[in-house]
Coordinates of N, CA, C and O and ligand atoms in Angstrom, one line a residue:
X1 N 8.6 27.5 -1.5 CA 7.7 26.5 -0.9 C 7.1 25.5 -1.9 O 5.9 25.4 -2.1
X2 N 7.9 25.0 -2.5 CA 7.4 23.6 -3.7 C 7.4 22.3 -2.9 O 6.7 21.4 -3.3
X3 N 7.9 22.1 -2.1 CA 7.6 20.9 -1.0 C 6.1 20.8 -0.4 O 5.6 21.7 0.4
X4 N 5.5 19.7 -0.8 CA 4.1 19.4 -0.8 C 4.9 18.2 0.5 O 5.8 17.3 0.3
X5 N 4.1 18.6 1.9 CA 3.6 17.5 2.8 C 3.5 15.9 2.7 O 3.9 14.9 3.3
X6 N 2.4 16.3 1.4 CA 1.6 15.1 0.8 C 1.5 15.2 -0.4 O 0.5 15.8 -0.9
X7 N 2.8 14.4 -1.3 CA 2.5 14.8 -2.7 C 1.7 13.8 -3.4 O 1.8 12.6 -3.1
X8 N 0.8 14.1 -4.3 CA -0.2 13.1 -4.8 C 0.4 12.4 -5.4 O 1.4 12.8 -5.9
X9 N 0.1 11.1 -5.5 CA 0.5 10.5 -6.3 C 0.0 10.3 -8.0 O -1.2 10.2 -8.3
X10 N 1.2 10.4 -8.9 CA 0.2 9.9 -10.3 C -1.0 9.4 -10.8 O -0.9 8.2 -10.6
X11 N -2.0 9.7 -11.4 CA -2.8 9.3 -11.9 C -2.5 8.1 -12.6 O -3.1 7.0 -12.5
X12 N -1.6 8.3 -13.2 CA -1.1 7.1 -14.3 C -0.5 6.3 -14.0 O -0.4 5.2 -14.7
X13 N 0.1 6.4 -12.8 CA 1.1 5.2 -12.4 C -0.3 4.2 -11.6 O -1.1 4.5 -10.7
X14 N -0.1 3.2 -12.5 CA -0.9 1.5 -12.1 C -0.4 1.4 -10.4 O 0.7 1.4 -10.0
X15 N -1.5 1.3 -9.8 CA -1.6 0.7 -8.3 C -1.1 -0.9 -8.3 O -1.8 -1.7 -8.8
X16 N 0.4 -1.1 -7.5 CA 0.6 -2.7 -7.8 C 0.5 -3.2 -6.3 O 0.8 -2.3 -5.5
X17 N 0.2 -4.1 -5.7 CA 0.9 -5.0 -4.5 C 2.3 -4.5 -4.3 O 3.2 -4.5 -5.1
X18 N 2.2 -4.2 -2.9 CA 3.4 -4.0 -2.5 C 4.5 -5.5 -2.3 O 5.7 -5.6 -2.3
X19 N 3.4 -6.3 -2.3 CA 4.2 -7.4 -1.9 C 4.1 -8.7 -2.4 O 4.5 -9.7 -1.9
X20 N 3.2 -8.5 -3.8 CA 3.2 -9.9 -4.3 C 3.5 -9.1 -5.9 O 4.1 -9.6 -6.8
X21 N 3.1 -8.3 -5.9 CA 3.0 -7.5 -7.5 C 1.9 -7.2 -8.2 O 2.1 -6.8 -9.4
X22 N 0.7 -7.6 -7.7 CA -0.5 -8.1 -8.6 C -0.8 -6.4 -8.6 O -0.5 -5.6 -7.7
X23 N -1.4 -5.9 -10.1 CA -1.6 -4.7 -10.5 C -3.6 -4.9 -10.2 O -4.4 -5.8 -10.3
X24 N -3.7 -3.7 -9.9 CA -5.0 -3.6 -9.5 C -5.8 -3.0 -10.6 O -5.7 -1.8 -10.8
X25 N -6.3 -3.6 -11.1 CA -7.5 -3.2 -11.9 C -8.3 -1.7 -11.8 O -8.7 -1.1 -10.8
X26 N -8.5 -1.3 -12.9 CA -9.7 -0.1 -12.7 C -8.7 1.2 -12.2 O -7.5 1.0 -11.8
X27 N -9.2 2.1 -12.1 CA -8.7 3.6 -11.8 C -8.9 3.6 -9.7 O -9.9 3.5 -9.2
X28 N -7.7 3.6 -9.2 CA -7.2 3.8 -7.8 C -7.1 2.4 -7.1 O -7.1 1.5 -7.9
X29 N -7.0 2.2 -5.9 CA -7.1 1.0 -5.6 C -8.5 0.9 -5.3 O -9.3 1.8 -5.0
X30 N -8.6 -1.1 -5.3 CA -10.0 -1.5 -5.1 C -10.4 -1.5 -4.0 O -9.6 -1.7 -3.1
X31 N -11.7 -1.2 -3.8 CA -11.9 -1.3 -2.1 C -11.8 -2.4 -1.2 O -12.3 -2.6 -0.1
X32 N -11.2 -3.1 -1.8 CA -10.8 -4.8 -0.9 C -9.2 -4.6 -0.5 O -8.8 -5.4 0.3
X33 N -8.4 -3.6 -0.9 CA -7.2 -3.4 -1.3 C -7.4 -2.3 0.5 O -8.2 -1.5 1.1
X34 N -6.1 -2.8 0.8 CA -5.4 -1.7 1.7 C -4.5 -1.2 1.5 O -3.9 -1.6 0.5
X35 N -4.0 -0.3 2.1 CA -2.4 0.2 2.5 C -2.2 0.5 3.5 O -3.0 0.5 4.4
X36 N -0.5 0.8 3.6 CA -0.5 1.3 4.8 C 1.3 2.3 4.6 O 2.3 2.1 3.8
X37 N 1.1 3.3 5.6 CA 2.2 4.6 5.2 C 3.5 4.3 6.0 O 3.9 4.4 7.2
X38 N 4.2 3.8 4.7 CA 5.3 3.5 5.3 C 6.6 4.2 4.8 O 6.8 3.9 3.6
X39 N 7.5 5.2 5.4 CA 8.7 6.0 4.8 C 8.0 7.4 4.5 O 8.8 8.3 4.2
X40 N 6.7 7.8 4.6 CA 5.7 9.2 4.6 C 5.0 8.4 2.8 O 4.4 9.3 2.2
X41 N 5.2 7.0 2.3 CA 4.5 6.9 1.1 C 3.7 5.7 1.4 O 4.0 4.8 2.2
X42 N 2.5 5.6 0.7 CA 1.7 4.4 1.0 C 1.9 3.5 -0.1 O 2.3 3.8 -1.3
X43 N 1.4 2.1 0.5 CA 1.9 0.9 -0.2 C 0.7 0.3 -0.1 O -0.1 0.5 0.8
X44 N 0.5 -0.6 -1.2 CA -0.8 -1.0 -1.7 C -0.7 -2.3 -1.1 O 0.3 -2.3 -0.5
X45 N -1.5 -3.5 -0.9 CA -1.5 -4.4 -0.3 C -3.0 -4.6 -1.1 O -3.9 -3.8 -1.0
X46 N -3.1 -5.7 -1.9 CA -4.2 -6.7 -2.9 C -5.2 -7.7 -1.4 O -4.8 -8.2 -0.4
X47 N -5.9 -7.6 -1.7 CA -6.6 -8.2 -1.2 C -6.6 -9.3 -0.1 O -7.2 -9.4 1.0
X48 N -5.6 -10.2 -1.0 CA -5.1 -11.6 -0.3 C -4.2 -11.2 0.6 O -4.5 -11.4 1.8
X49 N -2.9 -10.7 0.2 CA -2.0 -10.3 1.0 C -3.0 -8.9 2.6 O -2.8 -9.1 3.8
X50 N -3.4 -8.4 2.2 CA -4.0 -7.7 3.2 C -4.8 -8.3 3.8 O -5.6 -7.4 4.2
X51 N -5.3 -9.8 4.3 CA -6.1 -10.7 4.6 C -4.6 -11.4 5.5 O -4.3 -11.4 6.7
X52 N -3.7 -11.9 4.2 CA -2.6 -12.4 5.1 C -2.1 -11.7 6.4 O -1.9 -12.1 7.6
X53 N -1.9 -10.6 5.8 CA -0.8 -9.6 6.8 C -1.5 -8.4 7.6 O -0.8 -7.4 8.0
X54 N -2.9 -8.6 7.7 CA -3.5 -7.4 8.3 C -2.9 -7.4 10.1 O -2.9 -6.3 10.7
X55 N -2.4 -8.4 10.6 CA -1.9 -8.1 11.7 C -0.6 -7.3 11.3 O -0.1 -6.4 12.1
X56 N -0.1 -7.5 10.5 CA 1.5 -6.8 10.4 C 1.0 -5.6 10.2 O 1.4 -4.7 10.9
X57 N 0.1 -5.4 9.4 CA -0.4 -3.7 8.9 C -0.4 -3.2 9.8 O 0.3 -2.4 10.2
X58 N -1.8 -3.9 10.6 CA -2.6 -3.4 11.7 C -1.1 -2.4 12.8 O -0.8 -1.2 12.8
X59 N -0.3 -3.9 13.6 CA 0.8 -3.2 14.1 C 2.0 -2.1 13.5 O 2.8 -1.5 14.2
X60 N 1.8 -2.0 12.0 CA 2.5 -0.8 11.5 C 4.1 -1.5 11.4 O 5.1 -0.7 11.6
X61 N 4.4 -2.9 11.2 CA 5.8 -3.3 10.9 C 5.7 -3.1 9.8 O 4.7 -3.2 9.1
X62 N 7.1 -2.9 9.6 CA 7.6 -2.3 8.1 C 7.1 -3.5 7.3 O 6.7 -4.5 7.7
X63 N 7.2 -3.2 5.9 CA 6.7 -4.6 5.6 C 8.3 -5.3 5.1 O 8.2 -6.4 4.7
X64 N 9.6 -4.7 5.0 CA 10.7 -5.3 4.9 C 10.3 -6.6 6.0 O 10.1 -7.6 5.4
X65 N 10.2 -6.6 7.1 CA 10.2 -7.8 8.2 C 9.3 -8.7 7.6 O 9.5 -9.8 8.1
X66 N 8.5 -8.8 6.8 CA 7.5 -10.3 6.4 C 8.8 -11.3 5.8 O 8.6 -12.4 5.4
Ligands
ZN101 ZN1 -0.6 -9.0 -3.0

């Protein structure tokens, strides 16, 4: 039983924009920052972009389709 449901993610690994690249400052993402779970992993979305595309989030399209 080594398969975790929900495996954490790294501490170490830098939170980036799923979709523009911008690396998010400070330790997790910022609270202006969304995500959304896509493939059973979540994806960061920066501020701007999550302003742009909160209807795509909101509806849960993949974000390949933007
Ligand atoms: Zn972005």
């Amino acid at each position: 039983m080594d398969q975790q449901p929900c495996p954490e993610p790294s501490d170490t690994q830098p939170i980036v924009c799923a979709r523009c690249g911008r690396t998010a400052e400070g330790e997790g993402a910022p609270a202006t920052w969304t995500y959304s779970m896509e493939d059973g992993s979540r994806r960061y979305y920066c501020d701007d972009c999550a302003r742009a595309h909160i209807r795509s989030i909101e509806s849960r399209l993949d974000s390949n389709w933007w």
